[in-house]
PDB file of C-alpha atoms in Angstrom:
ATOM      1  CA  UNK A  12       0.000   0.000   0.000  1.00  0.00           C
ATOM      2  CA  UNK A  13       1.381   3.716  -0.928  1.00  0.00           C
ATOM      3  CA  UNK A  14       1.053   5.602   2.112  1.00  0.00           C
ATOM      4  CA  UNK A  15       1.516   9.638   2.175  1.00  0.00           C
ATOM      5  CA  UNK A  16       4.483  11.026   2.821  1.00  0.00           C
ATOM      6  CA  UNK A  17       4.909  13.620   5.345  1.00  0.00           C
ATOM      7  CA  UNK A  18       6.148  17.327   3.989  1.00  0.00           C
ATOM      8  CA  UNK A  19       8.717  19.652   5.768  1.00  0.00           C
ATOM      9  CA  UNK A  20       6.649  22.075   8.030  1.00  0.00           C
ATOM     10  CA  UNK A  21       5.269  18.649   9.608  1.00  0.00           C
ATOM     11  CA  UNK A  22       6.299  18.602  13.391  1.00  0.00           C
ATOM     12  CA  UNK A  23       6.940  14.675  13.415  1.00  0.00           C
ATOM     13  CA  UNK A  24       9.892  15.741  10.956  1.00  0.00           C
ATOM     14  CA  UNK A  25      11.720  17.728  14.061  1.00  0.00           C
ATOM     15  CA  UNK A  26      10.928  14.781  16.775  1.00  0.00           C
ATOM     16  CA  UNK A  27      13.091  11.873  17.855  1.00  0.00           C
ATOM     17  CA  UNK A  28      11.407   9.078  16.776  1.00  0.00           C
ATOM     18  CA  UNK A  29      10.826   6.227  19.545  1.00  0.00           C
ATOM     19  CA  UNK A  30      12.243   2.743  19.450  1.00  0.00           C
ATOM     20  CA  UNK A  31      10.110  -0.189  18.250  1.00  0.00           C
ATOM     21  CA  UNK A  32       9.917  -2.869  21.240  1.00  0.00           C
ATOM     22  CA  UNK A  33       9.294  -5.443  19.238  1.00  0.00           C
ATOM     23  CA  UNK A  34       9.437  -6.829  15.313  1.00  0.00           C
ATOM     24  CA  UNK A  35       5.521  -8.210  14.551  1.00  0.00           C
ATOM     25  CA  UNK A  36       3.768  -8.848  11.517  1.00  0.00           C
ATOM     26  CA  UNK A  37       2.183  -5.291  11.542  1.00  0.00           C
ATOM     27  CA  UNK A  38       6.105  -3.909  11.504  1.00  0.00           C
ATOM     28  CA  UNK A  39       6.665  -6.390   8.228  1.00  0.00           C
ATOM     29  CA  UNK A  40       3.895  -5.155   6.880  1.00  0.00           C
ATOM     30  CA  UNK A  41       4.746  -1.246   7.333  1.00  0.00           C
ATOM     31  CA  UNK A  42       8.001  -1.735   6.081  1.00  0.00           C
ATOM     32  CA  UNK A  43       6.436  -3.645   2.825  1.00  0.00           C
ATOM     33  CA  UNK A  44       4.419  -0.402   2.411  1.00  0.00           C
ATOM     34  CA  UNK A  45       7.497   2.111   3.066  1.00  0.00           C
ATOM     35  CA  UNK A  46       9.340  -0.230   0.500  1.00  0.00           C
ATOM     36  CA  UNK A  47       6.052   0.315  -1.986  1.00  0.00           C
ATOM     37  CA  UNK A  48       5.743   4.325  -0.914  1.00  0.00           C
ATOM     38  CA  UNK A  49       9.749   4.972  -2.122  1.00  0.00           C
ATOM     39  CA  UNK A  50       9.681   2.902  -4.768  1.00  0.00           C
ATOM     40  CA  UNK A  51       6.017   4.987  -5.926  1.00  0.00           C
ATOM     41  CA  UNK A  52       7.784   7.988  -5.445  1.00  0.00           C
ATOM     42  CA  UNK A  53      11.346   7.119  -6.584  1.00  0.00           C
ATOM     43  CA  UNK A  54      13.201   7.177  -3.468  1.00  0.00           C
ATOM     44  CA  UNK A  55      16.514   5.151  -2.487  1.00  0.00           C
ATOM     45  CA  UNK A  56      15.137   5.427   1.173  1.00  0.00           C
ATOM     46  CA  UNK A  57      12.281   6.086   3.678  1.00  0.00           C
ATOM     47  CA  UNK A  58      11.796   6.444   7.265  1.00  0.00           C
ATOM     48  CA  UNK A  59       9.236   6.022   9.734  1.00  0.00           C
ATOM     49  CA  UNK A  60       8.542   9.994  10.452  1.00  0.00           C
ATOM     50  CA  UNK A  61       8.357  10.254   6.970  1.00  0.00           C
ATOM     51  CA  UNK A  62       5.287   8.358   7.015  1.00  0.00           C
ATOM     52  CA  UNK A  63       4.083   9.613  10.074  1.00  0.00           C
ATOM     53  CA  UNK A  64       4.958   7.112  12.094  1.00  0.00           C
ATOM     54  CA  UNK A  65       7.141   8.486  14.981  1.00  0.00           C
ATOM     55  CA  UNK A  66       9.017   4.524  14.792  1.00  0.00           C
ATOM     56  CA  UNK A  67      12.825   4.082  14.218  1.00  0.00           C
ATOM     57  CA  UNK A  68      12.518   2.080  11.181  1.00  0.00           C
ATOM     58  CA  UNK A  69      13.879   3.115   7.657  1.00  0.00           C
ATOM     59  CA  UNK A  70      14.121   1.007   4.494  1.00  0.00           C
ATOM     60  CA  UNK A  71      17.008   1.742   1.858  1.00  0.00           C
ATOM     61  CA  UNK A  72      17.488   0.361  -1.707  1.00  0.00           C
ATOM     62  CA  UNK A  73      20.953   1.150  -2.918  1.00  0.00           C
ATOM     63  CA  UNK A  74      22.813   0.795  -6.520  1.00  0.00           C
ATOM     64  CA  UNK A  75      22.868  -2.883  -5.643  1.00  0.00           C
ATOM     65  CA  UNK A  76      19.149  -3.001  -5.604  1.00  0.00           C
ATOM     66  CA  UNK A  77      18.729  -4.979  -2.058  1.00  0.00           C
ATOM     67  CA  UNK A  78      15.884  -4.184  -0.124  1.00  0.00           C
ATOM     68  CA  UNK A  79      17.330  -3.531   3.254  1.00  0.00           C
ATOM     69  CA  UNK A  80      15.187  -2.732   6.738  1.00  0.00           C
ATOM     70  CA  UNK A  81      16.754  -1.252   9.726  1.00  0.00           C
ATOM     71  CA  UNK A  82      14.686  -1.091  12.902  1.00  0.00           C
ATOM     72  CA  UNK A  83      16.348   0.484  15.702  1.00  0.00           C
ATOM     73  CA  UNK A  84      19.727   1.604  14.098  1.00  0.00           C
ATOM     74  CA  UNK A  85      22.390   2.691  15.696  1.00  0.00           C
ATOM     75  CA  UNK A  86      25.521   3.969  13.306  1.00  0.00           C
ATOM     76  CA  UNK A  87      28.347   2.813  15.672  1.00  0.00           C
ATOM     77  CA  UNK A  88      31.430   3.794  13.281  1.00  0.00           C
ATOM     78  CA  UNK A  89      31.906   6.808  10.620  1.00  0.00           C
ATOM     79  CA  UNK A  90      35.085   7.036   8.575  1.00  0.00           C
ATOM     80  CA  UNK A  91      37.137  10.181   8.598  1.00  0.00           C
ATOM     81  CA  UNK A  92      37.502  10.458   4.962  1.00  0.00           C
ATOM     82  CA  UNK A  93      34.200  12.806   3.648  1.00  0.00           C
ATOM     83  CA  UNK A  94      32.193  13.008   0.469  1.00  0.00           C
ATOM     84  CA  UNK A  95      29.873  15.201  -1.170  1.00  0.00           C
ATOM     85  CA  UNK A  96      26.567  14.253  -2.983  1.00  0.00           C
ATOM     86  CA  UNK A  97      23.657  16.338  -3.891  1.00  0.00           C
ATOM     87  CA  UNK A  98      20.762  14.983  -1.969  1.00  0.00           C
ATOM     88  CA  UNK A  99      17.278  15.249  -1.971  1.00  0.00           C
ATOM     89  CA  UNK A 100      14.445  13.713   0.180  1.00  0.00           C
ATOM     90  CA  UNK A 101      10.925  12.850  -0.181  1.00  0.00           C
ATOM     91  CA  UNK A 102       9.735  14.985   2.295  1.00  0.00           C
ATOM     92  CA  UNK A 103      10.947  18.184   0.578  1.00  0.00           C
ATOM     93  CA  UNK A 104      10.715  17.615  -3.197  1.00  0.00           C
ATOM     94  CA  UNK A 105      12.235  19.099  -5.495  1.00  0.00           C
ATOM     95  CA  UNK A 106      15.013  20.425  -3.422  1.00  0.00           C
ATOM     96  CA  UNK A 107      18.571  19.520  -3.763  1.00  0.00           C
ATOM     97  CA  UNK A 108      21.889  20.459  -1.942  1.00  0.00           C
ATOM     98  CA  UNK A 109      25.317  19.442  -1.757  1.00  0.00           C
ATOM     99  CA  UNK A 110      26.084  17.598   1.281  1.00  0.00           C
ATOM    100  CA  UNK A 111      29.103  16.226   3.053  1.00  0.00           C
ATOM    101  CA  UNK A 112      29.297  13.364   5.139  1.00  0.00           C
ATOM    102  CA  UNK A 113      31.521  10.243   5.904  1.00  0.00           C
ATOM    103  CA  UNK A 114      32.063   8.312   2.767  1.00  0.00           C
ATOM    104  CA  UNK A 115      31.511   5.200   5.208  1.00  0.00           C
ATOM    105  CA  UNK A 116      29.789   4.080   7.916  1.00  0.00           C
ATOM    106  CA  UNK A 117      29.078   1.269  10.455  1.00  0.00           C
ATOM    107  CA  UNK A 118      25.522   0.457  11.454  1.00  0.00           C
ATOM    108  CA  UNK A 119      23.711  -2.082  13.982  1.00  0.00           C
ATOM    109  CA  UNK A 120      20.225  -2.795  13.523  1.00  0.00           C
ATOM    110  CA  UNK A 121      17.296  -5.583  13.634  1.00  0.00           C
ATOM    111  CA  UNK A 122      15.886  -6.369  10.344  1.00  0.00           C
ATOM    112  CA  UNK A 123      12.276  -7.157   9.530  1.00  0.00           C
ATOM    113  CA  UNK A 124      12.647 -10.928  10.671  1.00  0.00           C
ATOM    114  CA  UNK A 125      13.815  -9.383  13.838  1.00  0.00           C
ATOM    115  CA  UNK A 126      17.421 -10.957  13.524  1.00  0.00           C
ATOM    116  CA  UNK A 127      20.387  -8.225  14.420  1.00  0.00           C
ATOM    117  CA  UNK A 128      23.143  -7.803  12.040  1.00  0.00           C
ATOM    118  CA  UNK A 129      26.251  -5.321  11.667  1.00  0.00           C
ATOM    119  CA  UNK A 130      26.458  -3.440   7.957  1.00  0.00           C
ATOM    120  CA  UNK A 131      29.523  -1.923   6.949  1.00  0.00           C
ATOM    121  CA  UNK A 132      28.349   0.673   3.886  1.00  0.00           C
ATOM    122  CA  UNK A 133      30.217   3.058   1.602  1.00  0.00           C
ATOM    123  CA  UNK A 134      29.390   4.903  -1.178  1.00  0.00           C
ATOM    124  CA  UNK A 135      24.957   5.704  -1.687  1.00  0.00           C
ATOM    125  CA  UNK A 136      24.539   3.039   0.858  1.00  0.00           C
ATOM    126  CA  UNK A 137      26.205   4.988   3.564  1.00  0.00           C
ATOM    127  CA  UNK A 138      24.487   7.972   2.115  1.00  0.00           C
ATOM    128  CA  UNK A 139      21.221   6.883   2.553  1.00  0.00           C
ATOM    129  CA  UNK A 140      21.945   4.953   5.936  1.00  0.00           C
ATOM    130  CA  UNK A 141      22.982   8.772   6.960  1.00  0.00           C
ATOM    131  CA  UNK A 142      20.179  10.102   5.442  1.00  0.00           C
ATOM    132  CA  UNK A 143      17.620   8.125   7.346  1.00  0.00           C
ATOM    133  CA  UNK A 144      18.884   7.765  10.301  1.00  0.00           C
ATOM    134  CA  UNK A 145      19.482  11.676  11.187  1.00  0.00           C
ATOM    135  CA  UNK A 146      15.202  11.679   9.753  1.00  0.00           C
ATOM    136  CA  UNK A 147      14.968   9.205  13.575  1.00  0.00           C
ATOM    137  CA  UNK A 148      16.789  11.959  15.024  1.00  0.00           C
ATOM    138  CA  UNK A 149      14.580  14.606  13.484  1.00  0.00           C
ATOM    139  CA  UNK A 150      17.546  15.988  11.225  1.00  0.00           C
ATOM    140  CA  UNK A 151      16.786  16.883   7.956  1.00  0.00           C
ATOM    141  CA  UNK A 152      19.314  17.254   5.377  1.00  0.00           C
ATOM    142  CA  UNK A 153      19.261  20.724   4.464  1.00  0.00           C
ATOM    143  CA  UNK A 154      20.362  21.435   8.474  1.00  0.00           C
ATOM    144  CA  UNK A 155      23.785  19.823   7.545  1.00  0.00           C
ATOM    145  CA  UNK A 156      24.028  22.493   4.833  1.00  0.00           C
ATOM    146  CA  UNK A 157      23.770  26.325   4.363  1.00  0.00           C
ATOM    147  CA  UNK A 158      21.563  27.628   7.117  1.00  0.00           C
ATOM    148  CA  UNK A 159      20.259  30.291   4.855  1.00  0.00           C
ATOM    149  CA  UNK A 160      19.595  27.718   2.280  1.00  0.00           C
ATOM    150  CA  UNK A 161      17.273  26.097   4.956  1.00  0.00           C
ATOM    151  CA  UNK A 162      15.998  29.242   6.343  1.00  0.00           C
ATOM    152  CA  UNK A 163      14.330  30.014   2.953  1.00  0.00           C
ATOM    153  CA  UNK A 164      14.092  26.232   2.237  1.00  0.00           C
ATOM    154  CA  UNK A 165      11.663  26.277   5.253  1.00  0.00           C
ATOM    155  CA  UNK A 166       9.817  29.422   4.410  1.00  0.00           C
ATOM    156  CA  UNK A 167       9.250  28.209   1.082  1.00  0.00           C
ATOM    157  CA  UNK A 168       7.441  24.801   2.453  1.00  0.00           C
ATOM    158  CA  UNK A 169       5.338  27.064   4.814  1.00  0.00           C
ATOM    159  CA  UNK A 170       3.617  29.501   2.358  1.00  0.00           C
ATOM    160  CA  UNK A 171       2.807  26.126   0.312  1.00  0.00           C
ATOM    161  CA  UNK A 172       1.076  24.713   3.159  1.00  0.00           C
ATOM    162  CA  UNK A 173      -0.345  28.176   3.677  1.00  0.00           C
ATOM    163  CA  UNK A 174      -1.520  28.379   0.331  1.00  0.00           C
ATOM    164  CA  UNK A 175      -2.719  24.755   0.205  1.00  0.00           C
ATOM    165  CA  UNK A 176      -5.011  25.209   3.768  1.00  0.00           C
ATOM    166  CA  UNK A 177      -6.426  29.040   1.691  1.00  0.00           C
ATOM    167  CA  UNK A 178      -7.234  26.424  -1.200  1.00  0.00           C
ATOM    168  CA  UNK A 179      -8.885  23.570   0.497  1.00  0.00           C
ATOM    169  CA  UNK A 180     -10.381  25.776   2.820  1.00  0.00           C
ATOM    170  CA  UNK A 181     -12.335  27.873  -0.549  1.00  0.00           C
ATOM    171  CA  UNK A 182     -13.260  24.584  -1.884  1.00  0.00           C
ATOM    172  CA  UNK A 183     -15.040  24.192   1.509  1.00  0.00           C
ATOM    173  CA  UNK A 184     -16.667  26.947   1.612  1.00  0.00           C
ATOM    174  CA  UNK A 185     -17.804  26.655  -2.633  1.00  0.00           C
ATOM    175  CA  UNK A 186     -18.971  23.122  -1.899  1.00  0.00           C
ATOM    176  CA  UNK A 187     -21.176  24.681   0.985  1.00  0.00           C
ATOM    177  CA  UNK A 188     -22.512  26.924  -1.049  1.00  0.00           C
ATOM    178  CA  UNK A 189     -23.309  25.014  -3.929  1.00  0.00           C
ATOM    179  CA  UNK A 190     -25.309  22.543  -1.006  1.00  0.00           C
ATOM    180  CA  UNK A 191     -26.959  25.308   0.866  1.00  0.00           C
ATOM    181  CA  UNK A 192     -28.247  26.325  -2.706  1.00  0.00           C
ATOM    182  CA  UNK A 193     -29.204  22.890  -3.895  1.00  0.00           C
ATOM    183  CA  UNK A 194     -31.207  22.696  -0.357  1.00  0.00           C
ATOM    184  CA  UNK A 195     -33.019  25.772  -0.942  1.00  0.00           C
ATOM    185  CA  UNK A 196     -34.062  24.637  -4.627  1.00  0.00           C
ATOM    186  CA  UNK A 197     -35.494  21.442  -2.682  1.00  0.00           C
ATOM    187  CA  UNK A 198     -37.366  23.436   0.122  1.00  0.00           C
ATOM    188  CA  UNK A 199     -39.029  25.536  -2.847  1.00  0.00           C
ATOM    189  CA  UNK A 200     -40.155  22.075  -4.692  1.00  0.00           C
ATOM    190  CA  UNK A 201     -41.695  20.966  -0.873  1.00  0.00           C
TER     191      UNK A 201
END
């Protein structure tokens, strides 16, 4: 199932997401639907907040095209060595920046059979695995960048939803309208 994904100006973006006590068949089946929500919306990776769900769980497909699930990571090692990549994310699309970060990293986690394993990743699997896990943390990419970047990044995202709320909230008030009409045309026929 595609679920929506949640846009910057969302609180659950800026919160620490919680721990998951334990891997059941309704955490399989969320991370089936995160795995069918990124792939919809041609994303390398998606976590829980992203969704809505204030879980640590994130899902990652790199260029080796393995589904991977991480519940409960914990990135135990970085390298020193950096790298840039321009990166984007699902919950602010259409935005890109440049950003650095260790070109490898170390991560713990349970995956969705709720076995523990140790991934060493490098390259757009460490990206990612960065990516998602500082979403847990309530990080979002464009804070490891140019603060006036995210500044207007941020502004930007807010007169959307602004303008959004003015436009659902005139189709309201149309579509009451057009009812309070059609109910006076039926009172006249009575």
């Amino acid at each position: 199932m595609i679920l929506d994904v949640v846009k910057l100006g969302q609180d659950i973006l800026r919160e620490k997401a919680e721990p998951i006590p334990e891997v059941t068949d309704e955490i399989r089946n969320l991370a089936e639907d995160m795995f069918d929500t990124m792939i919809a919306t041609d994303g390398v990776g998606l976590a829980g907040p992203q969704i809505g769900k204030k879980l640590r769980i994130f899902v990652a497909i790199a260029d080796d095209d393995v589904r991977r699930v991480f519940i409960n990571p914990q990135i135990i090692k970085t390298s020193e060595e950096l790298s840039d990549y321009d990166e984007g994310c699902l919950s602010i699309p259409q935005v890109y920046e440049t950003i650095r970060r260790p070109a490898k990293v170390t991560v713990q986690a349970i995956n969705e059979k709720g076995k523990p394993f140790t991934l060493d990743a490098e390259g757009l699997l460490a990206r990612i695995i960065q990516h998602e896990y500082d979403h847990l943390e309530g990080i979002l990419f464009i804070d490891r960048g140019d603060k006036e970047f995210a500044e207007k990044t941020e502004e930007q995202f807010k007169r959307r939803a602004q303008r959004a709320e003015e436009k659902a909230k005139a189709k309201a008030a149309k579509a009451a309208r057009i009812a309070a009409k059609i109910a006076a045309k039926e009172n006249k026929k009575k």
